[in-house]
Short mmCIF file of C-alpha atoms in Angstrom, two decimals:
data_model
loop_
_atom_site.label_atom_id
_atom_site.label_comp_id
_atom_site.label_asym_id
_atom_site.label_seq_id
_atom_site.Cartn_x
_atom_site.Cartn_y
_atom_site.Cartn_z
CA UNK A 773 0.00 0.00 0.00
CA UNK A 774 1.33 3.07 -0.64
CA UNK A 775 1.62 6.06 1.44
CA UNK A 776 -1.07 7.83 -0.36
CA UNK A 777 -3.52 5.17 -0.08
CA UNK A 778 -2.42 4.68 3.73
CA UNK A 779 -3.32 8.55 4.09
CA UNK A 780 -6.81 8.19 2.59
CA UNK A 781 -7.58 5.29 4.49
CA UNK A 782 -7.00 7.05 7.41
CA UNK A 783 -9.13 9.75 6.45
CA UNK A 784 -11.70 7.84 6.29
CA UNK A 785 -11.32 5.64 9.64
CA UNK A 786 -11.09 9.46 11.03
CA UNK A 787 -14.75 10.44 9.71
CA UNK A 788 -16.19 6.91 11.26
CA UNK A 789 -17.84 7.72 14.66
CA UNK A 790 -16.04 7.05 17.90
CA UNK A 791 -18.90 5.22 19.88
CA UNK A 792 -19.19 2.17 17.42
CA UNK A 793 -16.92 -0.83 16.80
CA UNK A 794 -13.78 -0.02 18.80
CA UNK A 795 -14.09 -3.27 20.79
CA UNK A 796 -12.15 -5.55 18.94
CA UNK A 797 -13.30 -9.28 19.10
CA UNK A 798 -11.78 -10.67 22.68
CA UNK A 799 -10.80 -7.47 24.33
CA UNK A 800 -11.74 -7.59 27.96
CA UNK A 801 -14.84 -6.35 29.60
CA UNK A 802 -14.04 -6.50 32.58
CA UNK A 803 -11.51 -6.69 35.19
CA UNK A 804 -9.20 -10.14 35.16
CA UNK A 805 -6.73 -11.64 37.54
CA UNK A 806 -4.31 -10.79 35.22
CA UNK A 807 -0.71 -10.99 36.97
CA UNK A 808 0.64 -7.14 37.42
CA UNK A 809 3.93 -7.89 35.77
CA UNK A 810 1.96 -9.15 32.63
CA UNK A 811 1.80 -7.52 29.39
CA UNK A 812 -0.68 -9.37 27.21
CA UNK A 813 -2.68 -7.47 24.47
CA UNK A 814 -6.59 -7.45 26.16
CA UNK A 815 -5.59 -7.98 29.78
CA UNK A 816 -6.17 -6.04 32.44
CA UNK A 817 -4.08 -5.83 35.85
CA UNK A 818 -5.57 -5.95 39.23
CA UNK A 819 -4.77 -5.48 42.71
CA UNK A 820 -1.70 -3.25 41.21
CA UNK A 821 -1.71 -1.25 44.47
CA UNK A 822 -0.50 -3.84 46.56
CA UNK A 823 2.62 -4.77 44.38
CA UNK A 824 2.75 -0.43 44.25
CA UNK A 825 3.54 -0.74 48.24
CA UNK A 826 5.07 -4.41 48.90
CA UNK A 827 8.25 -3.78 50.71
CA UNK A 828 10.25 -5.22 48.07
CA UNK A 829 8.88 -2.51 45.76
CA UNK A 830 8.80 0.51 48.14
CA UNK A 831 12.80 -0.55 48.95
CA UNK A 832 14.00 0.02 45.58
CA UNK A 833 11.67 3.05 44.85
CA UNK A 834 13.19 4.71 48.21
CA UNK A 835 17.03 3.97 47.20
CA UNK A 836 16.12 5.53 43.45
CA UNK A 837 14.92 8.63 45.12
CA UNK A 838 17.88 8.79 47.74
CA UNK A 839 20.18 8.63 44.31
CA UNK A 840 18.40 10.58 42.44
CA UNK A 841 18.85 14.06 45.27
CA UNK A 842 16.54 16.78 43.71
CA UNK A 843 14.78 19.78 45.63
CA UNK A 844 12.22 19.87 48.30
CA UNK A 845 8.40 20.21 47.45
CA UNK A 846 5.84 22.62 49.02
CA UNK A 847 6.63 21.35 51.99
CA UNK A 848 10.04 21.89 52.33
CA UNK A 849 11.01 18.16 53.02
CA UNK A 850 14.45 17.20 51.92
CA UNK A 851 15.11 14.02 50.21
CA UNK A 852 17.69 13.41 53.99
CA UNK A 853 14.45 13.68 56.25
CA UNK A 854 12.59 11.25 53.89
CA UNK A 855 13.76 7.47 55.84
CA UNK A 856 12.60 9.29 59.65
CA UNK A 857 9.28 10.31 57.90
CA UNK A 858 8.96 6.78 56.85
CA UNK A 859 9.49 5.26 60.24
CA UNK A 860 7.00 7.32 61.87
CA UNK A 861 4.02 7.89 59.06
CA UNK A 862 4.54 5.06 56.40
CA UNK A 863 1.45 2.86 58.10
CA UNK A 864 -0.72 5.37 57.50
CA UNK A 865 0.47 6.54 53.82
CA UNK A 866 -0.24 2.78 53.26
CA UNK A 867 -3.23 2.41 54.59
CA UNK A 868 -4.36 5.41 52.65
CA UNK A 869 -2.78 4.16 49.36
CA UNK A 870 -4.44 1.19 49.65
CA UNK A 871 -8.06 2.61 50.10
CA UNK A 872 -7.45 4.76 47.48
CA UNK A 873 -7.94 7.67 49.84
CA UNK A 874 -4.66 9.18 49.70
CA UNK A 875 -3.90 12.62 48.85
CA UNK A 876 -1.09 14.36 46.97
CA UNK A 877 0.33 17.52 47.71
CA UNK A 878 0.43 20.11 45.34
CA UNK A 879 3.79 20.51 43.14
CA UNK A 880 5.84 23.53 43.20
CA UNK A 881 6.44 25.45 39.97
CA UNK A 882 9.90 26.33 38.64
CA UNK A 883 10.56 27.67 35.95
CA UNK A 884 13.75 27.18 33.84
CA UNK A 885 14.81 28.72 30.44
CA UNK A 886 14.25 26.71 27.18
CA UNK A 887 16.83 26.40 25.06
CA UNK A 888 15.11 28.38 22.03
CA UNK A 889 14.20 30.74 23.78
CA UNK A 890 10.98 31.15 26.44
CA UNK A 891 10.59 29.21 29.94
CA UNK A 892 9.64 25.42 30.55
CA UNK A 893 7.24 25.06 33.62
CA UNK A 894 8.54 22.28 35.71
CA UNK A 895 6.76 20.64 38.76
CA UNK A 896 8.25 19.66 41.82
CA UNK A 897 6.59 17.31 44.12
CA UNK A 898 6.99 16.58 47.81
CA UNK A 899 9.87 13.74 48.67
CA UNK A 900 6.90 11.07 49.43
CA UNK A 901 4.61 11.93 46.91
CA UNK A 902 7.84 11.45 44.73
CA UNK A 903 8.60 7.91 46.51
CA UNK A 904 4.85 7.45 45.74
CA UNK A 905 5.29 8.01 41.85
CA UNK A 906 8.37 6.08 41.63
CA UNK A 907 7.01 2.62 43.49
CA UNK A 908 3.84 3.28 41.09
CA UNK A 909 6.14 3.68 37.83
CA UNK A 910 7.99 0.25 39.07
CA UNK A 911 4.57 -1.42 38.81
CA UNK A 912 3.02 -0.24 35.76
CA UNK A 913 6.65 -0.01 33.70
CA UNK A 914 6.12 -3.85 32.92
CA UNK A 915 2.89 -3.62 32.38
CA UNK A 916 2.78 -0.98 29.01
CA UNK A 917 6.40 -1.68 27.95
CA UNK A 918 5.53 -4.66 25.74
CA UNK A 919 2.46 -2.77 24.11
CA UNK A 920 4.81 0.11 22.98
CA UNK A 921 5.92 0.65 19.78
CA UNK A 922 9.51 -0.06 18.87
CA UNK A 923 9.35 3.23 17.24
CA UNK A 924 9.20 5.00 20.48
CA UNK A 925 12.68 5.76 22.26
CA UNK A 926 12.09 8.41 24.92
CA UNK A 927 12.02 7.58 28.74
CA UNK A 928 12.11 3.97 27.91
CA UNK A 929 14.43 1.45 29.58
CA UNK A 930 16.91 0.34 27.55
CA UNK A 931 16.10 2.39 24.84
CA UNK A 932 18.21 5.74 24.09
CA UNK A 933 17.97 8.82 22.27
CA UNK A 934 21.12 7.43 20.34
CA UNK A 935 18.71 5.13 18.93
CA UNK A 936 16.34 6.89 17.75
CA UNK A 937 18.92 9.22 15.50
CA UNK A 938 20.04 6.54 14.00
CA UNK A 939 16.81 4.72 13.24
CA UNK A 940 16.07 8.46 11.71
CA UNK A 941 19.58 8.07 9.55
CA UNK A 942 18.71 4.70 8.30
CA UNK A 943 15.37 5.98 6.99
CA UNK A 944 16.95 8.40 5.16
CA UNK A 945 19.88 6.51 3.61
CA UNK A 946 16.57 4.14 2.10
CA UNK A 947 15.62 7.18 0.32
CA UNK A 948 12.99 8.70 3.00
CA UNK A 949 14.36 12.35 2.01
CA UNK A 950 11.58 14.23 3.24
CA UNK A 951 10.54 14.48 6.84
CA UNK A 952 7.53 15.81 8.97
CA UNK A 953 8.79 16.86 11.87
CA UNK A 954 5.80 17.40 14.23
CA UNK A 955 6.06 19.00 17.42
CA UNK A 956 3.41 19.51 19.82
CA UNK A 957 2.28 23.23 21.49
CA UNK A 958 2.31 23.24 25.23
CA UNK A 959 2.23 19.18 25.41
CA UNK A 960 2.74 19.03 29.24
CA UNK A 961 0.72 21.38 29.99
CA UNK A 962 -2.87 20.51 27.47
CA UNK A 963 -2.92 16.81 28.44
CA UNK A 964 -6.65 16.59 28.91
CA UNK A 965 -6.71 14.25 31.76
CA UNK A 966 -10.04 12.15 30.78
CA UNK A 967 -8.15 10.71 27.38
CA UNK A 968 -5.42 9.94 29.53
CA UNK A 969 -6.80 8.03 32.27
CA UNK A 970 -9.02 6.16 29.44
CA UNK A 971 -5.87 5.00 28.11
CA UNK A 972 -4.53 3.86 31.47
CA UNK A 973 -7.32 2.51 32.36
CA UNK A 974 -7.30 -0.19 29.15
CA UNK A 975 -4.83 -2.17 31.12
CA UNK A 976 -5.30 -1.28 34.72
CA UNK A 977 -8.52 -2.36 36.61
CA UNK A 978 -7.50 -1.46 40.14
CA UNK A 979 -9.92 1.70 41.18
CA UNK A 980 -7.80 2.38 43.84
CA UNK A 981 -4.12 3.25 41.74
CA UNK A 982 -6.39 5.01 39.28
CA UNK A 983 -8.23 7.58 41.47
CA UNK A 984 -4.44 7.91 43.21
CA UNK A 985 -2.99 8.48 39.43
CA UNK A 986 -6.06 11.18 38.75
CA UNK A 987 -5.46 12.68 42.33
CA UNK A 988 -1.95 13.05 41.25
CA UNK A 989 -3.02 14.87 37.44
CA UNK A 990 -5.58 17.06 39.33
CA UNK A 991 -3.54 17.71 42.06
CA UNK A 992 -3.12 22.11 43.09
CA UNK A 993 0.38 23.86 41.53
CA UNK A 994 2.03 25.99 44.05
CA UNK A 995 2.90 29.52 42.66
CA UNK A 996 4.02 32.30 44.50
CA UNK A 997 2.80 30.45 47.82
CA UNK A 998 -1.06 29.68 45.97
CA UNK A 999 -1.88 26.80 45.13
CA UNK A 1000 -3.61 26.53 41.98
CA UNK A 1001 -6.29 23.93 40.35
CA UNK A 1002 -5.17 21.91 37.62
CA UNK A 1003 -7.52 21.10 34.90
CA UNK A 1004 -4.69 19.85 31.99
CA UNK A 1005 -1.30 18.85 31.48
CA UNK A 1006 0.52 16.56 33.66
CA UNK A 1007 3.72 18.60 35.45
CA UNK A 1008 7.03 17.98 34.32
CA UNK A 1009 9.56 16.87 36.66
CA UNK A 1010 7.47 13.96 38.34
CA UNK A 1011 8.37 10.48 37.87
CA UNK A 1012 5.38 9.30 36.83
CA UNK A 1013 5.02 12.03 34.05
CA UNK A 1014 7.10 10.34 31.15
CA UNK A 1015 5.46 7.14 31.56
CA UNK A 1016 2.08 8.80 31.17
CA UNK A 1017 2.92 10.92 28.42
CA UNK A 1018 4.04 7.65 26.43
CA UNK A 1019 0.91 6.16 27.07
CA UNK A 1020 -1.09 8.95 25.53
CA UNK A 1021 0.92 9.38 22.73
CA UNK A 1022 0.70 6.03 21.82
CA UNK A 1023 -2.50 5.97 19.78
CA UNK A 1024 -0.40 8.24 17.50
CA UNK A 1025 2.26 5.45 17.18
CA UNK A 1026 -0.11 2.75 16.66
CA UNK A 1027 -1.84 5.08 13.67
CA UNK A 1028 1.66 6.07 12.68
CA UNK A 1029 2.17 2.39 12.29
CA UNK A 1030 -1.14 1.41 10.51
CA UNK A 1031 -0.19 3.79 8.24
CA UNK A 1032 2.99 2.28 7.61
CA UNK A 1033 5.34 5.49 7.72
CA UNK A 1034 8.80 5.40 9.03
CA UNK A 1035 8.60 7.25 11.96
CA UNK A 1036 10.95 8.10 15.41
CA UNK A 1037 9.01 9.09 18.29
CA UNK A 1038 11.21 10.63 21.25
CA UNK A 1039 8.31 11.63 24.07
CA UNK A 1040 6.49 15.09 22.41
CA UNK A 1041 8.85 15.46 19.53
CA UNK A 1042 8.13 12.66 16.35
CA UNK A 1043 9.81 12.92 13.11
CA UNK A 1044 8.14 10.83 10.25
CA UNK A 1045 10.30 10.11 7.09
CA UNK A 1046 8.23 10.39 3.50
CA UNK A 1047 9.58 10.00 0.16
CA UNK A 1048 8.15 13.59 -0.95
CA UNK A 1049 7.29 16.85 -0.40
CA UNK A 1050 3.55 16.00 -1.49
CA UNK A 1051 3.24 13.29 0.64
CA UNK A 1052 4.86 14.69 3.51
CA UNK A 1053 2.39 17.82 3.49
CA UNK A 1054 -0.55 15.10 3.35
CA UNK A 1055 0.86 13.80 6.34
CA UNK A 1056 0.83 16.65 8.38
CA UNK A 1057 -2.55 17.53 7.63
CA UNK A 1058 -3.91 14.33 8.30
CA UNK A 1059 -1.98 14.39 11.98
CA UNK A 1060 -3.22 17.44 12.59
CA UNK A 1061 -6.39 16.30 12.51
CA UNK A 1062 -6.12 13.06 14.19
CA UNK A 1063 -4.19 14.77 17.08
CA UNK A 1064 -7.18 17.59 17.50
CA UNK A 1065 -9.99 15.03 17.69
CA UNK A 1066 -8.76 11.78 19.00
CA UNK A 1067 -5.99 13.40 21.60
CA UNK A 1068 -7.25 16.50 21.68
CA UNK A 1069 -3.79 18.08 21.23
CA UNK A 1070 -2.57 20.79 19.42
CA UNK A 1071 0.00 20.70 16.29
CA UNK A 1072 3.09 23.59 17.61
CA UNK A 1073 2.32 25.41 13.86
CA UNK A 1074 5.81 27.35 14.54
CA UNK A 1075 8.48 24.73 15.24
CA UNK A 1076 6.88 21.88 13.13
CA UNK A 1077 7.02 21.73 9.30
CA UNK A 1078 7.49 19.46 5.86
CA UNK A 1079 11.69 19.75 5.05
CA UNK A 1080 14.62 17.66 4.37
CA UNK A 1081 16.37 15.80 7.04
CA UNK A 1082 19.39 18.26 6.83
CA UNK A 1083 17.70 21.63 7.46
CA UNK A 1084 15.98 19.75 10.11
CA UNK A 1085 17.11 18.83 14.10
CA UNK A 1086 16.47 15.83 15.96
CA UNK A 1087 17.20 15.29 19.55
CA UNK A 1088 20.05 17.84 18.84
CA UNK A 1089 21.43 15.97 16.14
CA UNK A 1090 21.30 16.99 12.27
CA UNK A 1091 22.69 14.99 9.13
CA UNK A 1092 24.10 16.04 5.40
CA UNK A 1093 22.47 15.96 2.66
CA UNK A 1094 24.77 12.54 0.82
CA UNK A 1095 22.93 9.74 -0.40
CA UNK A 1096 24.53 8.20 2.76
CA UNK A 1097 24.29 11.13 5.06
CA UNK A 1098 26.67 11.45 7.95
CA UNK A 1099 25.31 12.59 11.19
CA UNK A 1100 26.40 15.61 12.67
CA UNK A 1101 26.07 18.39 15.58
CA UNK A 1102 22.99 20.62 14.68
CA UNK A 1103 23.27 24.57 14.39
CA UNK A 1104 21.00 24.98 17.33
CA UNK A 1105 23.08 22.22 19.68
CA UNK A 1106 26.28 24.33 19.31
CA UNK A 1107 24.15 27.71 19.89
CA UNK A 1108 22.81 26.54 22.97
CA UNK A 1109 26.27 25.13 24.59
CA UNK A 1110 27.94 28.45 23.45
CA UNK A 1111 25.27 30.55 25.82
CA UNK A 1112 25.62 27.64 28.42
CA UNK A 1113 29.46 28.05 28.79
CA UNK A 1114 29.16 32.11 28.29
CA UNK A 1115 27.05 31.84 31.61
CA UNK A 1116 29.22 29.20 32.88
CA UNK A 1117 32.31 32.08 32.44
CA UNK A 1118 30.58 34.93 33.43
CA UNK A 1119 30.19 32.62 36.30
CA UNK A 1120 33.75 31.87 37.24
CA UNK A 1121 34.52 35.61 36.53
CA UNK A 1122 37.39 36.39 39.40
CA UNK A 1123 37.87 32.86 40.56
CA UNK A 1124 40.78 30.80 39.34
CA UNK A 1125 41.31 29.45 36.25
CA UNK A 1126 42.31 26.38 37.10
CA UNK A 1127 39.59 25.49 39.53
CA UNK A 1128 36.72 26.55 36.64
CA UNK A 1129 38.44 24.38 33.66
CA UNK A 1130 38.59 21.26 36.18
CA UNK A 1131 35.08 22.11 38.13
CA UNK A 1132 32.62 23.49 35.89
CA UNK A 1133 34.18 23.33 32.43
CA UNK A 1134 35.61 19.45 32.14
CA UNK A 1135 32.00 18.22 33.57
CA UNK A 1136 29.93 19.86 31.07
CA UNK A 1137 32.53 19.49 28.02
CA UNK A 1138 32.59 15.21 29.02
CA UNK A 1139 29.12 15.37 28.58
CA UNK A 1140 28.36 17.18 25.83
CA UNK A 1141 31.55 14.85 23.88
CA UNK A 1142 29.64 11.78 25.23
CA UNK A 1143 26.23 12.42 24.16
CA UNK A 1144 27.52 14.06 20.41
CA UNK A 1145 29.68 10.74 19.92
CA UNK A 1146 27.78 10.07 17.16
CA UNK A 1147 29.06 12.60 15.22
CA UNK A 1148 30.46 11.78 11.98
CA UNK A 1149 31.23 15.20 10.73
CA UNK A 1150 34.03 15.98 13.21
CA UNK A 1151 34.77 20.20 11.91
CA UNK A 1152 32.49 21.50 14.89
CA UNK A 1153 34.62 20.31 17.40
CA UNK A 1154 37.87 21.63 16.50
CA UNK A 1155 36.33 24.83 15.98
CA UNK A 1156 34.46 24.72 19.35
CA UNK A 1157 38.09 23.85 20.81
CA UNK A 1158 39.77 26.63 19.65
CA UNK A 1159 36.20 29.25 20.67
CA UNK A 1160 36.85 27.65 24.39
CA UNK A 1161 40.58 28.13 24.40
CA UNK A 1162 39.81 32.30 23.01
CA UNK A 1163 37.10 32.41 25.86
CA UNK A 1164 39.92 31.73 28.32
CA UNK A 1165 42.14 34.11 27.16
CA UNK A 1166 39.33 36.34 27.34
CA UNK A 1167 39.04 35.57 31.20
CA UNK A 1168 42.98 35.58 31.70
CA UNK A 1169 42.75 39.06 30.14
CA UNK A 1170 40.07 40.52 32.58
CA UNK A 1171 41.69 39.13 35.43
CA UNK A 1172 45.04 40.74 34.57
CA UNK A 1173 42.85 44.35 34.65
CA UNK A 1174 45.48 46.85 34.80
CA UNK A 1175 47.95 47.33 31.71
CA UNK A 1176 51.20 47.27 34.25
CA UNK A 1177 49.76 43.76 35.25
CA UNK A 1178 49.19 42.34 31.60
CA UNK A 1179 52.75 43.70 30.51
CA UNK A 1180 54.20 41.44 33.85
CA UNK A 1181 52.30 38.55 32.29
CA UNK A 1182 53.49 38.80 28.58
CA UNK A 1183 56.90 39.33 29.62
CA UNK A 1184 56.62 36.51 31.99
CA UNK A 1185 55.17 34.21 29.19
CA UNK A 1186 57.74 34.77 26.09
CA UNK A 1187 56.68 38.34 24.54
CA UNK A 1188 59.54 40.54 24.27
CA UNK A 1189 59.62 44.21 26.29
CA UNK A 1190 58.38 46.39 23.14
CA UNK A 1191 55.71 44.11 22.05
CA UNK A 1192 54.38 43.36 25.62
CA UNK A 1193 53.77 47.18 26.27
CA UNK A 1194 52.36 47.29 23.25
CA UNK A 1195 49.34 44.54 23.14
CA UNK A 1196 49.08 45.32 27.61
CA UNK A 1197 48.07 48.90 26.76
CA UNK A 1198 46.73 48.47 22.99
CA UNK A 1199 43.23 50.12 24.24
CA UNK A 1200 41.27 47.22 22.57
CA UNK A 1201 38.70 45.03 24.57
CA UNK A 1202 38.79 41.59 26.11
CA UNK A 1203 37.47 39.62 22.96
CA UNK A 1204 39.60 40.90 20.74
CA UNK A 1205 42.73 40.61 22.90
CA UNK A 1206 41.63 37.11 23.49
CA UNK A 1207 42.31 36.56 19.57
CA UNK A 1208 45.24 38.03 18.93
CA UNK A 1209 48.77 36.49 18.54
CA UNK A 1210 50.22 38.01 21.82
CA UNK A 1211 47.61 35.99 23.72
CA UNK A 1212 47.88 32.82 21.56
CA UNK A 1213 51.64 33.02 22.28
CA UNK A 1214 51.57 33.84 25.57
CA UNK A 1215 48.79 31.16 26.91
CA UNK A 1216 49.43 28.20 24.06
CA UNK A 1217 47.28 25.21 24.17
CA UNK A 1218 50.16 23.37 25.84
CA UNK A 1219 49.45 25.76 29.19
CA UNK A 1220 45.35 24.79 28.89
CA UNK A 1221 46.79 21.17 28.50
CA UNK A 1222 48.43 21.60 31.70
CA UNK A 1223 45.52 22.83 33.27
CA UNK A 1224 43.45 19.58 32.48
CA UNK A 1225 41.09 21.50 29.58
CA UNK A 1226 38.99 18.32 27.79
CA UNK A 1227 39.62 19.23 24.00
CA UNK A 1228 35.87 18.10 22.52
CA UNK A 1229 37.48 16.12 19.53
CA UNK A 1230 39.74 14.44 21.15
CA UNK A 1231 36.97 13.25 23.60
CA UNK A 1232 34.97 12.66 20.52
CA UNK A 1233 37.52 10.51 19.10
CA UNK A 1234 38.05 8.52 22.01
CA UNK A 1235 34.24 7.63 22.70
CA UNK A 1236 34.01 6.88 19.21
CA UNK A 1237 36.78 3.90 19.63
CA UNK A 1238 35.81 2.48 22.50
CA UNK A 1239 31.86 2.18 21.23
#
């Protein structure tokens, strides 16, 4: 079938009313003594709050929270006063749970800047009601991991954002050369709640974890000391939140793969891969739709669009346009880590050099190497080498301040008398000191070297051997 005929097909299943024929033959109708661990197709799980707080369970969730750190909720618990909560108020969190009459706290709001620009809302939620999610997530982990689709990489176990770019590179190299890259407005924050707990409920028949998991959607957001009603969106920041979204979003994987596209789904950002510009338009439009009345969501109009693979980004990764395209480090990835080590600087203005490059610098560098491994277009690095190393200068050069200070310095580093008084009063600013042969000569890569500066290709190189 072809990808045109998929797309009318689905136009049509679109226009046929929800009530009628969505049982298919054998689905359950009621609740079973399904095992919880189970993941059979028409099943449904019971008594899933117990396993949620058997001691086994509860164990490992409190150990993943201990690791894990993070801030205190509303109520100003730390994740250290968690164990002598525990001791003292456990029985009746339990006892709670298990009626289904527990209630959550409200999360506190935090806001954090995205990296195009604009704030992400994140909620925080109290230590326990975080222990809560956790041993819940445990539970129903096994329970939809076998129904997802293998197109789906984001918050999975054993699945990685690694594989999902290059699943996206094979499609490509098949001759996919178009994508839709479809990003949703405001995902977190529209999830209407009935659709979602629907979709939970298909394979969960324990009343008790569901009215806990709806508490938890409905529960008040704390801003500014008031807490606030929720009506959509499920917070980000909880543990149960990725889980969830997955679940919603996978009637669009299941359509995606009825339709038989090529798709990569990493939580709210999916890229499908079309063999034209035709077809990928009819693709959008026919999403849109099925995302407005089945989900109820909302197509981000803005940051989704028909293009090829290379003017395109996905999970910070881009590729070049070759019959056998080579993945590389996308414009925006190498913006955003330039303004993250800029603030990082500005930071460590007046503090030594030394202690930044090992502290703050290596950390971030390691990381950023270890997750752009993939790389196969190697240029960026170098050239984001030699921006750090200029950067450095530039801090070396403010620190020195006075031009009888800098002069000491060149002198001290190589630069003969004349030159040294020269470039230390020169009148020009930081930057361009920072990139001029006096400061190249006097503070080499050697001395950076010495200091214990990662170089990102070298890093890159390594990683890429040992994979």
């Amino acid at each position: 079938m072809s990808e045109r005929d998929a797309d009318k097909k689905a136009e049509m299943a679109e226009r046929v009313a929800e009530g009628g024929g969505r049982k298919s033959p054998g689905s359950a109708t009621s609740a079973s003594s399904t095992p919880v661990r189970r993941g059979t197709p028409f099943s449904k799980a019971t008594k899933v709050m117990e396993a949620v707080v058997e001691r086994e369970n509860m164990w490992k969730a409190l150990h993943r929270v201990e690791r894990n750190k993070g801030s205190a909720g509303v109520d100003g618990m730390a994740v250290t006063e968690l164990r002598e909560y525990l001791r003292e108020q456990w029985p009746k969190i339990k006892e709670g749970l298990l009626a289904g009459e527990y209630e959550p706290h409200p999360v506190l709001q935090v806001e954090i800047p995205k990296p195009g620009g604009g704030m992400r809302k994140l909620g925080i939620p109290t230590v326990v009601d975080r222990l809560i999610q956790q041993a819940i997530l445990q539970v129903l982990s096994p329970i939809y991991e076998p129904t997802f689709s293998e197109s789906s990489y984001g918050f999975r176990p054993g699945r990685s954002a690694h594989e999902g770019v290059r699943s996206a590179q094979e499609y490509v190299a098949s001759g996919k050369r178009w994508v839709v890259d479809v990003d949703l407005e405001k995902f977190f924050d529209r999830v209407n709640h009935d659709i979602l707990m629907s979709r939970v409920a298909r394979r969960i028949a324990d009343k008790n974890l569901l009215r806990t998991i709806r508490r938890y959607l409905t529960s008040g957001i704390m801003v500014g000391g008031v807490a606030i009603v929720r009506r959509e969106g499920t917070p980000q920041g909880s543990p149960l939140s990725p889980l969830l979204s997955n679940i919603l979003l996978d009637d669009l994987d299941k359509e995606l793969e009825r339709r038989g596209h090529r798709f990569c789904r990493y939580a709210d950002d999916c890229n499908i891969y079309v063999g034209s510009h035709r077809a990928g338009e009819r693709v959008m439009e026919s999403l849109r739709r099925f995302l407005g009345k089945k989900l109820r969501l909302k197509v981000n109009q803005e940051k989704s669009g028909v293009d090829r693979p290379w003017n395109r980004k996905f999970l910070g990764y881009s590729m070049t346009w070759h019959k056998k395209p080579r993945l590389k480090v996308s414009k925006e990835s190498v913006k955003r880590l330039k303004y993250d080590l800029k603030q990082l600087f500005r930071v460590g203005r007046g503090r030594n050099v030394g202690r930044i490059i090992r502290e703050m610098l290596v950390p971030k560098l390691r990381g950023w190497a270890s997750y752009f491994r993939m790389a196969e277009v190697k240029g960026i690095f170098e050239e984001l080498d030699g921006w750090i190393r200029r950067k450095l200068r530039c801090v070396f050069w403010r620190q020195w301040k006075r031009v009888w200070t800098r002069y000491k310095r060149l002198v001290k580093a190589g630069l003969d008398t004349v030159r040294a008084r020269r470039s230390a009063g020169n009148g020009r600013g930081a930057w361009w000191n920072s990139g001029a042969s006096h400061m190249n000569q006097a503070l080499p890569k050697k001395i950076f070297d010495a200091l214990g500066l990662v170089s990102l290709l070298a890093e890159v190189r390594r990683l890429g051997a040992t994979s």
